[in-house]
CSV table of C-alpha atoms in Angstrom, one decimal:
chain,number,residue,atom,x,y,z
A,1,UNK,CA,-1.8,-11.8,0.4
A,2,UNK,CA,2.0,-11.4,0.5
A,3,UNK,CA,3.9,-9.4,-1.8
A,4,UNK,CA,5.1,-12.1,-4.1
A,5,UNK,CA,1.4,-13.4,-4.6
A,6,UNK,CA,0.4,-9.3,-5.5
A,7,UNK,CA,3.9,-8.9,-8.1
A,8,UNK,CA,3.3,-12.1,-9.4
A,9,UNK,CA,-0.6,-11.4,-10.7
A,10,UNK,CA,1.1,-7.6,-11.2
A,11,UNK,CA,3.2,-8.8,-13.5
A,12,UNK,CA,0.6,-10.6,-15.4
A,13,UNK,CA,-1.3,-7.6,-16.3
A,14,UNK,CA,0.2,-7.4,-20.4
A,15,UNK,CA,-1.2,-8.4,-23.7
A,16,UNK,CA,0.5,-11.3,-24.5
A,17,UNK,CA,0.0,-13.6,-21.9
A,18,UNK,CA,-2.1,-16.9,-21.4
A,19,UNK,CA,-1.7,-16.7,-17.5
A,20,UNK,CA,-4.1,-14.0,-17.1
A,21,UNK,CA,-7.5,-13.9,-19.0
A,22,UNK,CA,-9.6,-10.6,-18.8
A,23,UNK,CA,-13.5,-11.4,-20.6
A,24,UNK,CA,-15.5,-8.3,-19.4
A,25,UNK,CA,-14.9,-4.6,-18.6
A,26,UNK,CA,-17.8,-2.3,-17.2
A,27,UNK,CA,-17.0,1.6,-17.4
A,28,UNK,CA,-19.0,4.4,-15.5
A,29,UNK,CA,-18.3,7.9,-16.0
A,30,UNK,CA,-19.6,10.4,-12.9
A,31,UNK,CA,-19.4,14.5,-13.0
A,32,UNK,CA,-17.4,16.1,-10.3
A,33,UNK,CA,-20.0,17.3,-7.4
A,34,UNK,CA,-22.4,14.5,-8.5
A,35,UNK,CA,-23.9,11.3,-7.2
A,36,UNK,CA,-25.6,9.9,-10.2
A,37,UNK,CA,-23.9,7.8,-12.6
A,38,UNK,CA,-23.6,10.4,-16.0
A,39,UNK,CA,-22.8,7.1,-18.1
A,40,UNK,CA,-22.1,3.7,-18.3
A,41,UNK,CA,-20.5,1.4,-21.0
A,42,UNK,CA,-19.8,-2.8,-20.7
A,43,UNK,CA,-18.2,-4.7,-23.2
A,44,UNK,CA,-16.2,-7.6,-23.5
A,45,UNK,CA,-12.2,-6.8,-22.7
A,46,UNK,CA,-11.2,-8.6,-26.1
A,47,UNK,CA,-13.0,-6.8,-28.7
A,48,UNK,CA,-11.3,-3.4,-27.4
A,49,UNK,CA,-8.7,-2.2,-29.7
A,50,UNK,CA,-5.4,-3.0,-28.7
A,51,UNK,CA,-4.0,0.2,-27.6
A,52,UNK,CA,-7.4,0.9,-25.7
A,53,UNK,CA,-6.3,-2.5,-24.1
A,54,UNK,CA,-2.6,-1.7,-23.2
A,55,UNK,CA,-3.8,1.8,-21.7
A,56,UNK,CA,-6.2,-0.2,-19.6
A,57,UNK,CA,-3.7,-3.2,-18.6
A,58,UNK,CA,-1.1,-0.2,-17.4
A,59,UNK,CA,-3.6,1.2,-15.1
A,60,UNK,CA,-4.5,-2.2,-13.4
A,61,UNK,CA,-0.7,-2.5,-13.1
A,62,UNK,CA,-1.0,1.1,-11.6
A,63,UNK,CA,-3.6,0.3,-9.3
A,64,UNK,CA,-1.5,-3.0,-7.5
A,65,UNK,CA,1.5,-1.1,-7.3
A,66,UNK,CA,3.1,0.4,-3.5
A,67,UNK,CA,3.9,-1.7,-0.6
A,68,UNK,CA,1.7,-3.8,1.8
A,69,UNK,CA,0.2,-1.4,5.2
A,70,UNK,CA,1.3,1.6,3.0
A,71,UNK,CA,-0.6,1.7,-0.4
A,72,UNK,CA,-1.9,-1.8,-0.3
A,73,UNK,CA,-4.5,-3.2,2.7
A,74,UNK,CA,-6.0,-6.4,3.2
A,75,UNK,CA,-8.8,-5.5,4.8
A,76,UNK,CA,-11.2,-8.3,6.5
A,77,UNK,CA,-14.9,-7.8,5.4
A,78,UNK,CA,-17.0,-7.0,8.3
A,79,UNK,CA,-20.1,-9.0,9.3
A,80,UNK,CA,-23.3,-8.0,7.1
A,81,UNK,CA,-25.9,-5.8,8.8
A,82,UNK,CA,-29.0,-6.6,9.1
A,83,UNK,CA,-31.4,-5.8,6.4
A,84,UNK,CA,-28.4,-4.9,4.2
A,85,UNK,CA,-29.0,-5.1,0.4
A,86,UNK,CA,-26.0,-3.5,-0.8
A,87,UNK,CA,-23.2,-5.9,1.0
A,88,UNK,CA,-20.3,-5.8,-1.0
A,89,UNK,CA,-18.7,-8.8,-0.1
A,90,UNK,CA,-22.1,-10.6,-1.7
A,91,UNK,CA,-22.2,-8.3,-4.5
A,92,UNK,CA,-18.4,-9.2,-5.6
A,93,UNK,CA,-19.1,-12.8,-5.0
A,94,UNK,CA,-22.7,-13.0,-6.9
A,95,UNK,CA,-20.6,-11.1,-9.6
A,96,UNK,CA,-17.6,-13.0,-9.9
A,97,UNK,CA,-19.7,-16.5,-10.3
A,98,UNK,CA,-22.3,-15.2,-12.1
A,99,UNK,CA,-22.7,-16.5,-16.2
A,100,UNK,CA,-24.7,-13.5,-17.0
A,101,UNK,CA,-22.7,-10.4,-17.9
A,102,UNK,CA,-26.1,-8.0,-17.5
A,103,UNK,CA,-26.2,-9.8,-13.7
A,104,UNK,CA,-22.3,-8.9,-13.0
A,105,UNK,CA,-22.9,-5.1,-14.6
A,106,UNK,CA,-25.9,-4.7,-12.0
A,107,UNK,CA,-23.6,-5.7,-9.4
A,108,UNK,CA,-20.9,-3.6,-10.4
A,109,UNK,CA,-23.3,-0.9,-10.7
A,110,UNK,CA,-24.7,-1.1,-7.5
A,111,UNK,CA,-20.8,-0.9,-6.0
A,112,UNK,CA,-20.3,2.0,-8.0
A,113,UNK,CA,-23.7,3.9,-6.9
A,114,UNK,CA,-21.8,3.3,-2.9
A,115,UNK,CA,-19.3,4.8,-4.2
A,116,UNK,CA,-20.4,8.3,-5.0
A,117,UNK,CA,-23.4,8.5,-2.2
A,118,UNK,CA,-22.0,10.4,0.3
A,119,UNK,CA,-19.1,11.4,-1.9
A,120,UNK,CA,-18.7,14.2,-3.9
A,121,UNK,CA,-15.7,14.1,-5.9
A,122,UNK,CA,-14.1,18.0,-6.9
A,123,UNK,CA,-13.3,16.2,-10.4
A,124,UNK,CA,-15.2,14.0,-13.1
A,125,UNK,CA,-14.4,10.4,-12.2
A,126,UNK,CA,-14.2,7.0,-14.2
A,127,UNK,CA,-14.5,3.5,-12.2
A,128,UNK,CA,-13.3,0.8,-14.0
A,129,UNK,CA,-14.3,-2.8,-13.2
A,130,UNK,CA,-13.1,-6.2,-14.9
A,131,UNK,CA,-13.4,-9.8,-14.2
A,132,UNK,CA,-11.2,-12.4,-15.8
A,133,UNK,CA,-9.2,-15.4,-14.3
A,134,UNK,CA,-6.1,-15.6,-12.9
A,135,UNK,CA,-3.5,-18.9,-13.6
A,136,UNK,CA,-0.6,-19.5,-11.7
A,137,UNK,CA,1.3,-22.8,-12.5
A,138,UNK,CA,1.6,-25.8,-10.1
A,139,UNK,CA,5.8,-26.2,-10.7
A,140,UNK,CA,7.9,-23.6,-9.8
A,141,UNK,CA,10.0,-23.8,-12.2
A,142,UNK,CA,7.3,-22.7,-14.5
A,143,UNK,CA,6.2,-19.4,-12.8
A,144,UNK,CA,8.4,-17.5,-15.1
A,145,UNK,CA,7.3,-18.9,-18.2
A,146,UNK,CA,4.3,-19.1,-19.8
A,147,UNK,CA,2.0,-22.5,-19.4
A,148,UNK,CA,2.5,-25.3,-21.8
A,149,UNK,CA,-0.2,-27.0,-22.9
A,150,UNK,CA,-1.4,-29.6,-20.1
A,151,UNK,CA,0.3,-27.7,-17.6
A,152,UNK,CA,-1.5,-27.5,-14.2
A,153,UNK,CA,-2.2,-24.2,-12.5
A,154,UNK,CA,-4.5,-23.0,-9.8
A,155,UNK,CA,-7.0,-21.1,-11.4
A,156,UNK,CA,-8.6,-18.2,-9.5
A,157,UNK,CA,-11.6,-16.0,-11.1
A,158,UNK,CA,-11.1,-12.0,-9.7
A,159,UNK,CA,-12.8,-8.6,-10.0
A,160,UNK,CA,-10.5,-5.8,-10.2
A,161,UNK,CA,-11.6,-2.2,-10.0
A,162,UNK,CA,-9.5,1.2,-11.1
A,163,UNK,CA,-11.0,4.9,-10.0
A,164,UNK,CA,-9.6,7.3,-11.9
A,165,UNK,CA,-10.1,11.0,-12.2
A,166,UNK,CA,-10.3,13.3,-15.7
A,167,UNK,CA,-8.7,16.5,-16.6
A,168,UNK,CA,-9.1,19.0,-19.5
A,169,UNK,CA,-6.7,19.2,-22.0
A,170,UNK,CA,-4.5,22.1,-21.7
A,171,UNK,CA,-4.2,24.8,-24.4
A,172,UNK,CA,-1.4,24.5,-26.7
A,173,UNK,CA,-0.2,25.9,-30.0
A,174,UNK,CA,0.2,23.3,-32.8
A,175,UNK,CA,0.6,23.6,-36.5
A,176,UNK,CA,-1.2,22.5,-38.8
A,177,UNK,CA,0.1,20.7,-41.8
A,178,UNK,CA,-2.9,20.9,-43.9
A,179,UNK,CA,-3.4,24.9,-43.6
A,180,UNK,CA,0.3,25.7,-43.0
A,181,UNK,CA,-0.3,27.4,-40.3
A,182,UNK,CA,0.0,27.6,-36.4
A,183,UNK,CA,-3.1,27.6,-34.1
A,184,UNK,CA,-4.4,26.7,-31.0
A,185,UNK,CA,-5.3,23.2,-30.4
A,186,UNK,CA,-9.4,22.8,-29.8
A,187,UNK,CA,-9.1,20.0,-28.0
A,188,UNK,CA,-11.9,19.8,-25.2
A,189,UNK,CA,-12.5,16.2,-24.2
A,190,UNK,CA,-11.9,15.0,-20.7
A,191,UNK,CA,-8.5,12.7,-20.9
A,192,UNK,CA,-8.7,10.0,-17.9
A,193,UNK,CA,-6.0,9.7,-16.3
A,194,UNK,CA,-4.9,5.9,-16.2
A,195,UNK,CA,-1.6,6.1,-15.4
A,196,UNK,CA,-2.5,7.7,-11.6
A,197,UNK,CA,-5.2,5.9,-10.4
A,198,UNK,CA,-6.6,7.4,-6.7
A,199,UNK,CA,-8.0,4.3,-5.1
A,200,UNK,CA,-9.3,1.0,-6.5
A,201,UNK,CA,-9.4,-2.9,-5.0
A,202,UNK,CA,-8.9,-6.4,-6.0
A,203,UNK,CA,-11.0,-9.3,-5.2
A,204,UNK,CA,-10.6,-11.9,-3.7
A,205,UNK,CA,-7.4,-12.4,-1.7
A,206,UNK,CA,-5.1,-15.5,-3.0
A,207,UNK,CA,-4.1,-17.4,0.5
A,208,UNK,CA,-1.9,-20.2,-0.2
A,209,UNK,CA,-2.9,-20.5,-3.9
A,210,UNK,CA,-6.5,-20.5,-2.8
A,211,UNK,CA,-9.4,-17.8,-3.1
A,212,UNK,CA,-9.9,-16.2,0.3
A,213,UNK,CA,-13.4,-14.5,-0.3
A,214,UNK,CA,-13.2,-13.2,3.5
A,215,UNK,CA,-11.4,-10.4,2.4
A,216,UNK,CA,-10.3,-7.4,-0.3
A,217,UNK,CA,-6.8,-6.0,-1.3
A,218,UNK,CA,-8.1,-2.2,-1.4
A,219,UNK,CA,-5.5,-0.1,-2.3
A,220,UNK,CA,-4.9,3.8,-1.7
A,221,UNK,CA,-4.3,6.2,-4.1
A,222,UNK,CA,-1.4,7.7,-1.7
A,223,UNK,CA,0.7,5.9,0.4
A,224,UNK,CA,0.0,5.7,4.2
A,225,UNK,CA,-3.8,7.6,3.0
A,226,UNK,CA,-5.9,5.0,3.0
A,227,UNK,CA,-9.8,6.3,2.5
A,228,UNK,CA,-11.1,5.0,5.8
A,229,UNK,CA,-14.9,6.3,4.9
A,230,UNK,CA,-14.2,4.6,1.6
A,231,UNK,CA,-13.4,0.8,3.3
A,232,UNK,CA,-16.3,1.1,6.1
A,233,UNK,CA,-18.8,2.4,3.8
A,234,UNK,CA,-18.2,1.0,0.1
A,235,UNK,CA,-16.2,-2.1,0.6
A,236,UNK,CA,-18.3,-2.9,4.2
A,237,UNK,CA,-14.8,-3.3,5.5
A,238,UNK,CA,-13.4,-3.6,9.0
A,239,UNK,CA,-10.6,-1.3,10.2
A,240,UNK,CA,-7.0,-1.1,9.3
A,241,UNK,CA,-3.8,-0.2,10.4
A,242,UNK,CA,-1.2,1.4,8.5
A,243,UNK,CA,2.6,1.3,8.6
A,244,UNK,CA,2.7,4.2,9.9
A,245,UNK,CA,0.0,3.8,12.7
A,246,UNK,CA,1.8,0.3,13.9
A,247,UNK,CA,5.2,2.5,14.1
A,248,UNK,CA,3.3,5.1,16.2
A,249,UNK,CA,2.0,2.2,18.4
A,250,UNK,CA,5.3,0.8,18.6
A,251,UNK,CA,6.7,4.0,19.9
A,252,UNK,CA,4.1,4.8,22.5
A,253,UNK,CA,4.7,0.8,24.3
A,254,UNK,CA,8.3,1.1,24.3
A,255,UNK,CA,7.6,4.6,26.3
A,256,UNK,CA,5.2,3.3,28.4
A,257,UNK,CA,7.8,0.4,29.3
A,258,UNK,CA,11.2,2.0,29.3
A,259,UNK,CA,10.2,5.8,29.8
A,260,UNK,CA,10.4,8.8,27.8
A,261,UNK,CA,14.5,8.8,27.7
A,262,UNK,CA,16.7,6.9,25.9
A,263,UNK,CA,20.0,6.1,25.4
A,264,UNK,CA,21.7,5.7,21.7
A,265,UNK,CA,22.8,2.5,22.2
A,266,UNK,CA,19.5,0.8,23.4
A,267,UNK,CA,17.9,2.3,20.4
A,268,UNK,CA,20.4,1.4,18.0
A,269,UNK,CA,20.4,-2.2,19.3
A,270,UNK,CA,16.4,-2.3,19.0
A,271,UNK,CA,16.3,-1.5,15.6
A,272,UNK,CA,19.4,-4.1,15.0
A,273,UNK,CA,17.1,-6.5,16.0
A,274,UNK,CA,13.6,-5.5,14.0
A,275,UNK,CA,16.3,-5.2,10.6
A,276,UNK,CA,17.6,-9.0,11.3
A,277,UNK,CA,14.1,-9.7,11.9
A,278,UNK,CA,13.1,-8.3,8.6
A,279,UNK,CA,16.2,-9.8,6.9
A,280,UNK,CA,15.2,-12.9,8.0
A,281,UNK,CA,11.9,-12.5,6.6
A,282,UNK,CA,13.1,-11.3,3.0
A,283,UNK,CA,15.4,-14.2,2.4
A,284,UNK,CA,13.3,-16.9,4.3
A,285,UNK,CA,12.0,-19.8,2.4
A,286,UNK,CA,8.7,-19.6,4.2
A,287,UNK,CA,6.8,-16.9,1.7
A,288,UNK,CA,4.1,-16.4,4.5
A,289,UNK,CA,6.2,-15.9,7.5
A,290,UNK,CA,5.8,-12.2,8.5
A,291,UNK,CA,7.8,-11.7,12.0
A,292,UNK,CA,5.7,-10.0,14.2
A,293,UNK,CA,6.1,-7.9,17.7
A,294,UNK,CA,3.7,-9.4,20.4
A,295,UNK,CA,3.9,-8.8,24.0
A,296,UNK,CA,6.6,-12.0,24.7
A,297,UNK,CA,8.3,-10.7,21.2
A,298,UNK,CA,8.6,-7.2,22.6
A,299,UNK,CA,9.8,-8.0,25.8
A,300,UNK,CA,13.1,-10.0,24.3
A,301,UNK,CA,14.0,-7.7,21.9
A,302,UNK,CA,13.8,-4.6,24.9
A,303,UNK,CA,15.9,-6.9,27.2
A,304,UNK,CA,18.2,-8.3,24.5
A,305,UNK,CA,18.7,-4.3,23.4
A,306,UNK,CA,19.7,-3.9,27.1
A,307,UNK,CA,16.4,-2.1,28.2
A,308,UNK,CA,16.1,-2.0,32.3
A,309,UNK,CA,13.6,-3.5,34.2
A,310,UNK,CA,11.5,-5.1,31.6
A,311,UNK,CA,9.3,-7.9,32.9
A,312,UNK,CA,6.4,-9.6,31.2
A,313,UNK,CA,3.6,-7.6,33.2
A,314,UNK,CA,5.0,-4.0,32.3
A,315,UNK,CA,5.0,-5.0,28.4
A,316,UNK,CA,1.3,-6.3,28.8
A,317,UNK,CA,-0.1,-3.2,31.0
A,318,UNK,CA,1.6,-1.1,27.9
A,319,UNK,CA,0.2,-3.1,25.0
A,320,UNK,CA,-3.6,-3.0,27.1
A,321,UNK,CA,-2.6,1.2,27.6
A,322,UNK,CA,-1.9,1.6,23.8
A,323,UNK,CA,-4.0,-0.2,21.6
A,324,UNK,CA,-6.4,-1.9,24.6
A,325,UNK,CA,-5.6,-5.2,23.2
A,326,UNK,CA,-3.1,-7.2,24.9
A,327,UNK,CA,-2.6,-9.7,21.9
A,328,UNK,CA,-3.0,-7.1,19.8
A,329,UNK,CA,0.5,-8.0,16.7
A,330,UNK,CA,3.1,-5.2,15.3
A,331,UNK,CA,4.8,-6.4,12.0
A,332,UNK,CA,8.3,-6.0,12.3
A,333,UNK,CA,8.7,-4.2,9.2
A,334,UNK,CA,6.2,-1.7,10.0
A,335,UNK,CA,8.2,-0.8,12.8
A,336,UNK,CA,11.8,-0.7,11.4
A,337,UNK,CA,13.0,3.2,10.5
A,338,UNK,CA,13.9,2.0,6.7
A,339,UNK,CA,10.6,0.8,6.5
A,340,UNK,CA,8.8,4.0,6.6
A,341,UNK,CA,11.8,6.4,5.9
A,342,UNK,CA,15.7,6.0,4.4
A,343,UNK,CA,16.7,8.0,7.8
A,344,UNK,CA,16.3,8.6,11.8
A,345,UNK,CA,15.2,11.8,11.9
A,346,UNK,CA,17.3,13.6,15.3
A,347,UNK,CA,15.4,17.1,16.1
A,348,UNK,CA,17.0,19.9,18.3
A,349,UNK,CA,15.9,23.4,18.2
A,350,UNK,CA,19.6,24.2,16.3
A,351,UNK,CA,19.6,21.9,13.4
A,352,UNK,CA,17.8,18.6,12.5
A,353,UNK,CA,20.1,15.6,11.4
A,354,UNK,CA,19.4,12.4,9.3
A,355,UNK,CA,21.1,9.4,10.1
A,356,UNK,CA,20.6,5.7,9.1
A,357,UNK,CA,19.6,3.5,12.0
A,358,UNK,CA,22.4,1.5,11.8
A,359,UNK,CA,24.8,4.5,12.2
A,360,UNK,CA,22.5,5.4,15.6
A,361,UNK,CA,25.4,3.6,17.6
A,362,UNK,CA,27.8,6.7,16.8
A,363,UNK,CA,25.4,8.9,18.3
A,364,UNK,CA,25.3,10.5,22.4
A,365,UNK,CA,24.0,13.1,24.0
A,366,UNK,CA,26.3,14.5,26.3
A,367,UNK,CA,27.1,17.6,29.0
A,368,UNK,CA,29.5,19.8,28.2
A,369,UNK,CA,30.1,22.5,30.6
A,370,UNK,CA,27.0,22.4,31.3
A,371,UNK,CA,25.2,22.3,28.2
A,372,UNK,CA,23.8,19.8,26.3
A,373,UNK,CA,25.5,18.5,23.1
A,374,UNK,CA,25.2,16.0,20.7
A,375,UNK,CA,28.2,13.9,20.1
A,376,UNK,CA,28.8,12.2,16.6
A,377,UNK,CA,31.8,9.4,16.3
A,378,UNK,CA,32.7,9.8,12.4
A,379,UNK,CA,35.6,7.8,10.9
A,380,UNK,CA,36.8,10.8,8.5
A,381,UNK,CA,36.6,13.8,7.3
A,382,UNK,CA,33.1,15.8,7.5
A,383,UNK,CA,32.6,18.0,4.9
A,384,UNK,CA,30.5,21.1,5.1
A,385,UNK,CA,29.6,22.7,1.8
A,386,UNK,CA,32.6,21.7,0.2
A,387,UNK,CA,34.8,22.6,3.0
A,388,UNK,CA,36.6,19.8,4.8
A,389,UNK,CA,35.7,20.7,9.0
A,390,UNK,CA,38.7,21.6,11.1
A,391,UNK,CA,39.5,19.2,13.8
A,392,UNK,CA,39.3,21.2,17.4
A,393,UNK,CA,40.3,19.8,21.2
A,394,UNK,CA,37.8,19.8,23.5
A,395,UNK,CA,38.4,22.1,26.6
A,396,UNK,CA,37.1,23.6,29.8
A,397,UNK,CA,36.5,27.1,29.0
């Protein structure tokens, strides 16, 4: 899935809407510390009362929310393992197709029962599952609006699951109206807390307007955090890569090809390249084209950036050193500064300095007398705390 395909079934996730159609809802309810299900509760979504509905819609909305590789995964379901009753992939399917809501709440229930196994959550915990269907117009011009009668759409069916954790109440003074007089409130029922889910997953993944049943958008409850117990065990997922783990891998080629040392302008004229890269993805017709960094990709953007001795065979012996796969794929956006952080981050032992990748140019390290210092080209004043710095001459002391 791209991110237009997630915000534009996001978006759907409201009351008053014909292009997203919720029928059932299956709650569970498990004590903290447990691994039995403490209670359970289906019903169809439409008979809730409204507000229990709008509560419910926010959370889903919750739970889709964050950027691809950072809260969001599309993780590839592994092959099943022999002897293997509990498959999730099959569950989810034989769920999702099934007439019988008493079949699709076994299901459910045998996904939520994975869940809490070999996890012991330190608070009570309420999983959430639906299953609806999913319409998105054939006309573009329609994607906005809602669908006219006759109107053709793709139509996809979906489970979507929410985890949530539950908190006390705490104790507060209120006054009571009837009585006329102030006392504490006595309120002691868990309140779940839908409006921070910690995990949850969608399936299936839309491809090209089409149900891709090969794989599940799981989605972390932190960014960058994905449970990685949680995919291999519940979802019977194969293994991911975050943002943050391509940008690592990123890192650790480049040094293996162009050393440890850098200059400023070879940096600055790498990440020039990954942001036109990215640019060209953002405004790019194609709404499936994701640039990505192979070994041939690398090695023009190092020699392009003025890197030194860069040949095809160096950038393959790195890739094999790194990640042991030589066709092993970076995204480009993974690897782009302002795609995990606003800032380049430039440590010294005296200070530590922020600067935007694009302002990295301005940047050298240079010996002065004998010492090391960093140079900064500004274009005006810098202010320290208010105070405009004086202008000094450099000189041999």
């Amino acid at each position: 899935m791209n991110k237009k395909d997630i915000a534009d079934i996001r978006k759907q996730f409201k009351v008053d809407t014909d292009l997203l159609m919720i029928t059932d809802i299956y709650n569970v309810y498990v004590r903290q510390e447990s691994d039995e299900i403490y209670h359970e509760e289906s019903q169809a979504f439409g008979l809730m009362e409204l507000e229990q509905q709008e509560l419910f819609l926010a959370n889903f909305k919750k739970v889709l929310g964050g950027k691809l590789a950072m809260k969001l995964f599309e993780v590839r379901f592994a092959e099943v393992k022999e002897g293997q009753t509990d498959n999730t992939q099959q569950l989810l399917y034989a769920g999702l197709h099934t007439k019988e809501v008493d079949d699709w709440k076994e299901s459910m229930q045998l996904i939520a029962q994975k869940m809490v196994k070999d996890t012991q959550y330190e608070k009570d915990l309420v999983i959430t599952f639906i299953r609806g269907k999913y319409y998105k117009p054939t006309k573009k011009n329609l994607e906005e609006l809602e669908m006219a009668e006759g109107d053709e759409a793709y139509t996809t069916p979906f489970i979507l699951c929410s985890m949530n954790h539950t908190e006390l109440p705490k104790s507060s003074l209120v006054f009571d109206f009837i009585e006329r007089e102030f006392k504490s409130s006595e309120m002691t029922d868990p309140v779940v807390k839908l409006a921070s889910p910690i995990g949850g997953f969608l399936f299936p993944c839309f491809t090209d307007n089409a149900a891709d049943v090969n794989h599940i958008l799981y989605a972390a409850g932190k960014a960058n955090k994905p449970d990685y117990q949680f995919i291999e065990n519940v979802l019977d997922g194969e293994e991911i890569m975050t943002a943050e783990d391509d940008k690592a891998v990123f890192e650790e080629i480049v040094k293996h090809v162009v050393g440890d040392e850098v200059n400023t302008k070879m940096l600055a004229n790498v990440y020039d390249e990954l942001n036109r890269m990215t640019t060209v993805e953002d405004e790019g017709e194609d709404e499936d084209y994701v640039p990505t960094l192979d070994t041939k990709e690398l090695e023009r953007v190092l020699k392009l950036s003025g890197a030194e001795d860069v040949d095809t065979e160096k950038v393959q012996q790195a890739f094999q050193s790194v990640v042991e796969d030589e066709s092993y794929e970076l995204k480009a956006s993974h690897v782009v500064p302002s795609y995990t952080s606003k800032s380049i981050k430039i440590s010294t032992k005296v200070a530590n300095i922020s600067i935007s990748p694009q302002d990295l140019k301005y940047v050298k390290q240079v010996n002065y007398n004998g010492k090391r210092c960093l140079l900064i080209e500004v274009e005006e004043d810098t202010m320290i705390e208010g105070f405009t710095l004086m202008e000094e001459e450099l000189f041999e002391s």
